[in-house]
C-alpha cells in the first residue's frame, strides 16, 4: 500500500471531533478537487503488517483511514489486523468506489463529490457547502439510497480567504437553521491550528 503519511492528532471533523486518533493517509485519489490540501501521489510503500506496527506505537486505538481515496487501496487484511490490534476503524471516503470484499469498517464518513455513490454503507454523510448550496452530490438521492445514515453534516468550504470563509460559514448556518436535519461540521483542527 502507498502511504502518504501517518500522524497522531485529534479528529477535527464530524461526530468524532476531539477524539485522539492516529491518521493513516493513503496516496492516490480518483477525484481532483480544487480545494484539496493533500499531495495524493506522494508516499511510501508499506505492507499491512508494517502499517499496523507503525500505528500501534500511538496510545490511541482510534484510527482514521483517509486519503486521497482510501477505498482504492484498503484491504481486508489491513482491517483484520487493525481489529486484532484493538483499533476502532473510521474511514473518510468520497464514496465513489465500494470497499473491497471483506473490509470491516466501524464508521464510514462519506463526503461525495459525484453520483452515483458506490460505497456499501454510510454512517456519516458530510456534504460541502459553498455559501449557496450543498455541493457535488444530491443528498436526497444519497439518503434515499442509504437509509441507514446516522449523521448528516454540512461543512463550509475553506476558500483560504478569511472574509469569504466568514460569509460561507454564516450561509451554512442559515441553511442548517432552515434545514434542521443537518448538523454543522467545522474543520476544528484548522481553527485550533493542529494537523
C-alpha atoms as a printed R data frame, in Angstrom:
    type eleno elety resid chain resno       x      y      z
1   ATOM     1    CA   UNK     A     1   0.000  0.000  0.000
2   ATOM     2    CA   UNK     A     2   1.225  3.502 -0.763
3   ATOM     3    CA   UNK     A     3   1.100  5.604  2.419
4   ATOM     4    CA   UNK     A     4   1.178  9.391  2.172
5   ATOM     5    CA   UNK     A     5   1.626  9.898  5.923
6   ATOM     6    CA   UNK     A     6   0.869  8.558  9.385
7   ATOM     7    CA   UNK     A     7   0.371 11.054 12.196
8   ATOM     8    CA   UNK     A     8  -1.242 11.402 15.623
9   ATOM     9    CA   UNK     A     9  -3.688 14.202 16.356
10  ATOM    10    CA   UNK     A    10  -7.312 14.958 17.229
11  ATOM    11    CA   UNK     A    11 -10.113 14.191 14.794
12  ATOM    12    CA   UNK     A    12 -11.158 17.621 13.602
13  ATOM    13    CA   UNK     A    13 -14.470 16.927 11.859
14  ATOM    14    CA   UNK     A    14 -17.812 15.232 12.300
15  ATOM    15    CA   UNK     A    15 -19.196 13.047 15.082
16  ATOM    16    CA   UNK     A    16 -15.760 12.085 16.415
17  ATOM    17    CA   UNK     A    17 -14.463 15.679 16.672
18  ATOM    18    CA   UNK     A    18 -11.990 15.970 19.516
19  ATOM    19    CA   UNK     A    19 -11.166 12.256 19.630
20  ATOM    20    CA   UNK     A    20  -7.471 11.361 19.823
21  ATOM    21    CA   UNK     A    21  -6.767  9.406 16.631
22  ATOM    22    CA   UNK     A    22  -3.930  8.094 14.541
23  ATOM    23    CA   UNK     A    23  -4.383  9.111 10.913
24  ATOM    24    CA   UNK     A    24  -3.383  6.833  8.069
25  ATOM    25    CA   UNK     A    25  -3.429  8.914  4.895
26  ATOM    26    CA   UNK     A    26  -3.172  6.761  1.783
27  ATOM    27    CA   UNK     A    27  -1.866  8.124 -1.512
28  ATOM    28    CA   UNK     A    28  -3.863  8.482 -4.695
29  ATOM    29    CA   UNK     A    29  -7.342  9.751 -5.475
30  ATOM    30    CA   UNK     A    30  -9.853  9.374 -8.291
31  ATOM    31    CA   UNK     A    31 -11.231 12.909 -7.750
32  ATOM    32    CA   UNK     A    32  -9.347 16.122 -8.365
33  ATOM    33    CA   UNK     A    33 -10.980 18.708 -6.128
34  ATOM    34    CA   UNK     A    34  -9.597 22.235 -6.428
35  ATOM    35    CA   UNK     A    35  -9.823 22.844 -2.671
36  ATOM    36    CA   UNK     A    36  -7.999 19.660 -1.612
37  ATOM    37    CA   UNK     A    37  -4.977 20.147  0.665
38  ATOM    38    CA   UNK     A    38  -3.214 16.802  0.135
39  ATOM    39    CA   UNK     A    39  -0.491 15.829 -2.325
40  ATOM    40    CA   UNK     A    40  -2.054 12.451 -3.072
41  ATOM    41    CA   UNK     A    41   0.634 10.961 -5.279
42  ATOM    42    CA   UNK     A    42   3.493 11.196 -2.794
43  ATOM    43    CA   UNK     A    43   4.085  8.285 -0.481
44  ATOM    44    CA   UNK     A    44   5.991  5.266  0.702
45  ATOM    45    CA   UNK     A    45   5.114  1.622  0.042
46  ATOM    46    CA   UNK     A    46   4.235 -0.251  3.235
47  ATOM    47    CA   UNK     A    47   2.765 -3.688  3.892
48  ATOM    48    CA   UNK     A    48  -0.321 -4.140  6.051
49  ATOM    49    CA   UNK     A    49   1.877 -5.514  8.830
50  ATOM    50    CA   UNK     A    50   4.218 -2.512  8.657
51  ATOM    51    CA   UNK     A    51   1.244 -0.134  8.846
52  ATOM    52    CA   UNK     A    52  -0.227 -1.870 11.906
53  ATOM    53    CA   UNK     A    53   3.182 -1.828 13.594
54  ATOM    54    CA   UNK     A    54   3.607  1.898 12.853
55  ATOM    55    CA   UNK     A    55   0.155  2.966 14.093
56  ATOM    56    CA   UNK     A    56   0.341  0.758 17.195
57  ATOM    57    CA   UNK     A    57   3.079  2.960 18.670
58  ATOM    58    CA   UNK     A    58   0.480  5.631 19.482
59  ATOM    59    CA   UNK     A    59  -1.596  5.475 22.688
60  ATOM    60    CA   UNK     A    60  -4.991  5.652 20.943
61  ATOM    61    CA   UNK     A    61  -6.887  2.766 19.396
62  ATOM    62    CA   UNK     A    62  -8.956  5.006 17.114
63  ATOM    63    CA   UNK     A    63  -7.654  5.106 13.547
64  ATOM    64    CA   UNK     A    64  -8.888  7.322 10.731
65  ATOM    65    CA   UNK     A    65  -8.042  5.973  7.282
66  ATOM    66    CA   UNK     A    66  -8.211  8.757  4.754
67  ATOM    67    CA   UNK     A    67  -6.525  9.925  1.594
68  ATOM    68    CA   UNK     A    68  -6.650 10.556 -1.216
69  ATOM    69    CA   UNK     A    69  -9.329  7.973 -1.654
70  ATOM    70    CA   UNK     A    70  -8.651  5.103  0.761
71  ATOM    71    CA   UNK     A    71 -11.026  2.605 -0.879
72  ATOM    72    CA   UNK     A    72  -8.594  2.423 -3.802
73  ATOM    73    CA   UNK     A    73  -6.020  0.679 -1.564
74  ATOM    74    CA   UNK     A    74  -7.525 -0.544  1.712
75  ATOM    75    CA   UNK     A    75  -7.541 -4.315  2.138
76  ATOM    76    CA   UNK     A    76  -9.453 -6.847  4.211
77  ATOM    77    CA   UNK     A    77  -6.115 -7.949  5.685
78  ATOM    78    CA   UNK     A    78  -5.388 -4.430  6.942
79  ATOM    79    CA   UNK     A    79  -8.791 -4.078  8.635
80  ATOM    80    CA   UNK     A    80  -8.481 -7.570 10.159
81  ATOM    81    CA   UNK     A    81  -5.013 -6.828 11.557
82  ATOM    82    CA   UNK     A    82  -6.138 -3.440 12.909
83  ATOM    83    CA   UNK     A    83  -9.125 -5.003 14.673
84  ATOM    84    CA   UNK     A    84  -6.876 -7.714 16.108
85  ATOM    85    CA   UNK     A    85  -4.685 -4.904 17.490
86  ATOM    86    CA   UNK     A    86  -7.763 -3.364 19.149
87  ATOM    87    CA   UNK     A    87  -8.422 -0.488 16.758
88  ATOM    88    CA   UNK     A    88 -11.758  1.208 16.074
89  ATOM    89    CA   UNK     A    89 -11.586  1.902 12.326
90  ATOM    90    CA   UNK     A    90 -13.041  5.056 10.812
91  ATOM    91    CA   UNK     A    91 -12.719  5.724  7.098
92  ATOM    92    CA   UNK     A    92 -13.156  9.029  5.256
93  ATOM    93    CA   UNK     A    93 -14.137  8.416  1.638
94  ATOM    94    CA   UNK     A    94 -15.692 10.154 -1.347
95  ATOM    95    CA   UNK     A    95 -17.857  7.050 -1.770
96  ATOM    96    CA   UNK     A    96 -17.128  6.632 -5.459
97  ATOM    97    CA   UNK     A    97 -15.849  3.074 -5.121
98  ATOM    98    CA   UNK     A    98 -17.028  0.216 -2.923
99  ATOM    99    CA   UNK     A    99 -14.994 -1.156 -0.077
100 ATOM   100    CA   UNK     A   100 -13.078 -4.255 -1.152
101 ATOM   101    CA   UNK     A   101 -14.704 -7.507 -0.089
102 ATOM   102    CA   UNK     A   102 -14.002 -8.479  3.499
103 ATOM   103    CA   UNK     A   103 -13.111 -4.978  4.734
104 ATOM   104    CA   UNK     A   104 -14.718 -4.406  8.108
105 ATOM   105    CA   UNK     A   105 -15.041 -0.713  8.983
106 ATOM   106    CA   UNK     A   106 -16.599  0.577 12.214
107 ATOM   107    CA   UNK     A   107 -17.550  4.067 10.987
108 ATOM   108    CA   UNK     A   108 -17.864  5.292  7.377
109 ATOM   109    CA   UNK     A   109 -17.752  9.043  6.794
110 ATOM   110    CA   UNK     A   110 -18.613  9.810  3.180
111 ATOM   111    CA   UNK     A   111 -18.109 13.183  1.525
112 ATOM   112    CA   UNK     A   112 -19.341 12.557 -2.030
113 ATOM   113    CA   UNK     A   113 -18.000 14.528 -4.951
114 ATOM   114    CA   UNK     A   114 -20.230 12.935 -7.594
115 ATOM   115    CA   UNK     A   115 -23.033 10.429 -8.108
116 ATOM   116    CA   UNK     A   116 -23.521  7.550 -8.044
117 ATOM   117    CA   UNK     A   117 -22.193  6.727 -4.599
118 ATOM   118    CA   UNK     A   118 -20.852  3.165 -4.679
119 ATOM   119    CA   UNK     A   119 -19.745  2.632 -1.090
120 ATOM   120    CA   UNK     A   120 -21.915 -0.047  0.525
121 ATOM   121    CA   UNK     A   121 -22.704  1.866  3.727
122 ATOM   122    CA   UNK     A   122 -22.589  5.409  5.063
123 ATOM   123    CA   UNK     A   123 -22.721  6.213  8.779
124 ATOM   124    CA   UNK     A   124 -21.990  9.914  8.409
125 ATOM   125    CA   UNK     A   125 -22.726 11.931  5.273
126 ATOM   126    CA   UNK     A   126 -20.563 15.058  5.082
127 ATOM   127    CA   UNK     A   127 -21.593 17.448  2.334
128 ATOM   128    CA   UNK     A   128 -19.580 20.538  1.480
129 ATOM   129    CA   UNK     A   129 -21.311 23.933  1.284
130 ATOM   130    CA   UNK     A   130 -20.052 26.847 -0.817
131 ATOM   131    CA   UNK     A   131 -22.232 29.556  0.716
132 ATOM   132    CA   UNK     A   132 -25.110 28.995 -1.687
133 ATOM   133    CA   UNK     A   133 -25.840 25.282 -1.840
134 ATOM   134    CA   UNK     A   134 -24.616 21.810 -0.855
135 ATOM   135    CA   UNK     A   135 -22.059 20.687 -3.432
136 ATOM   136    CA   UNK     A   136 -21.177 17.722 -5.617
137 ATOM   137    CA   UNK     A   137 -23.989 15.348 -4.854
138 ATOM   138    CA   UNK     A   138 -27.741 15.212 -4.484
139 ATOM   139    CA   UNK     A   139 -28.034 14.465 -0.792
140 ATOM   140    CA   UNK     A   140 -31.710 13.494 -1.196
141 ATOM   141    CA   UNK     A   141 -30.709 10.782 -3.675
142 ATOM   142    CA   UNK     A   142 -27.953  9.570 -1.361
143 ATOM   143    CA   UNK     A   143 -30.139  9.444  1.725
144 ATOM   144    CA   UNK     A   144 -32.796  7.583 -0.278
145 ATOM   145    CA   UNK     A   145 -30.186  5.023 -1.408
146 ATOM   146    CA   UNK     A   146 -28.675  4.746  2.064
147 ATOM   147    CA   UNK     A   147 -31.498  4.892  4.627
148 ATOM   148    CA   UNK     A   148 -29.161  3.867  7.495
149 ATOM   149    CA   UNK     A   149 -27.205  7.141  7.581
150 ATOM   150    CA   UNK     A   150 -26.870  8.192 11.221
151 ATOM   151    CA   UNK     A   151 -25.381 11.688 10.840
152 ATOM   152    CA   UNK     A   152 -25.949 14.423  8.229
153 ATOM   153    CA   UNK     A   153 -23.186 17.029  8.341
154 ATOM   154    CA   UNK     A   154 -22.829 20.225  6.344
155 ATOM   155    CA   UNK     A   155 -19.327 21.700  6.166
156 ATOM   156    CA   UNK     A   156 -18.445 25.136  4.816
157 ATOM   157    CA   UNK     A   157 -15.671 25.048  2.235
158 ATOM   158    CA   UNK     A   158 -12.405 26.653  3.294
159 ATOM   159    CA   UNK     A   159 -11.568 29.018  0.431
160 ATOM   160    CA   UNK     A   160  -8.366 30.277  2.029
161 ATOM   161    CA   UNK     A   161  -9.900 33.776  2.170
162 ATOM   162    CA   UNK     A   162 -10.875 34.776  5.720
163 ATOM   163    CA   UNK     A   163 -13.682 37.168  4.710
164 ATOM   164    CA   UNK     A   164 -15.161 34.720  2.219
165 ATOM   165    CA   UNK     A   165 -14.948 31.931  4.832
166 ATOM   166    CA   UNK     A   166 -16.911 34.071  7.333
167 ATOM   167    CA   UNK     A   167 -19.649 34.628  4.743
168 ATOM   168    CA   UNK     A   168 -19.726 30.935  3.804
169 ATOM   169    CA   UNK     A   169 -19.979 29.925  7.460
170 ATOM   170    CA   UNK     A   170 -22.871 32.352  8.023
171 ATOM   171    CA   UNK     A   171 -24.717 30.989  4.983
172 ATOM   172    CA   UNK     A   172 -24.056 27.406  6.084
173 ATOM   173    CA   UNK     A   173 -25.562 28.167  9.482
174 ATOM   174    CA   UNK     A   174 -28.589 29.810  7.850
175 ATOM   175    CA   UNK     A   175 -29.066 26.776  5.615
176 ATOM   176    CA   UNK     A   176 -28.973 24.428  8.618
177 ATOM   177    CA   UNK     A   177 -31.442 26.601 10.537
178 ATOM   178    CA   UNK     A   178 -33.825 26.232  7.575
179 ATOM   179    CA   UNK     A   179 -32.997 22.509  7.147
180 ATOM   180    CA   UNK     A   180 -32.517 21.206 10.708
181 ATOM   181    CA   UNK     A   181 -31.873 17.595  9.695
182 ATOM   182    CA   UNK     A   182 -28.293 18.794  9.044
183 ATOM   183    CA   UNK     A   183 -25.622 19.452 11.686
184 ATOM   184    CA   UNK     A   184 -22.707 21.834 11.301
185 ATOM   185    CA   UNK     A   185 -19.279 20.326 10.703
186 ATOM   186    CA   UNK     A   186 -16.270 22.588 11.152
187 ATOM   187    CA   UNK     A   187 -12.638 21.798 10.444
188 ATOM   188    CA   UNK     A   188 -11.708 22.350 14.089
189 ATOM   189    CA   UNK     A   189  -8.146 21.140 13.515
190 ATOM   190    CA   UNK     A   190  -7.637 24.261 11.347
191 ATOM   191    CA   UNK     A   191  -9.317 26.502 13.926
192 ATOM   192    CA   UNK     A   192  -7.053 25.270 16.747
193 ATOM   193    CA   UNK     A   193  -4.042 25.016 14.426
194 ATOM   194    CA   UNK     A   194  -3.145 21.334 14.652
195 ATOM   195    CA   UNK     A   195  -2.524 18.799 11.904
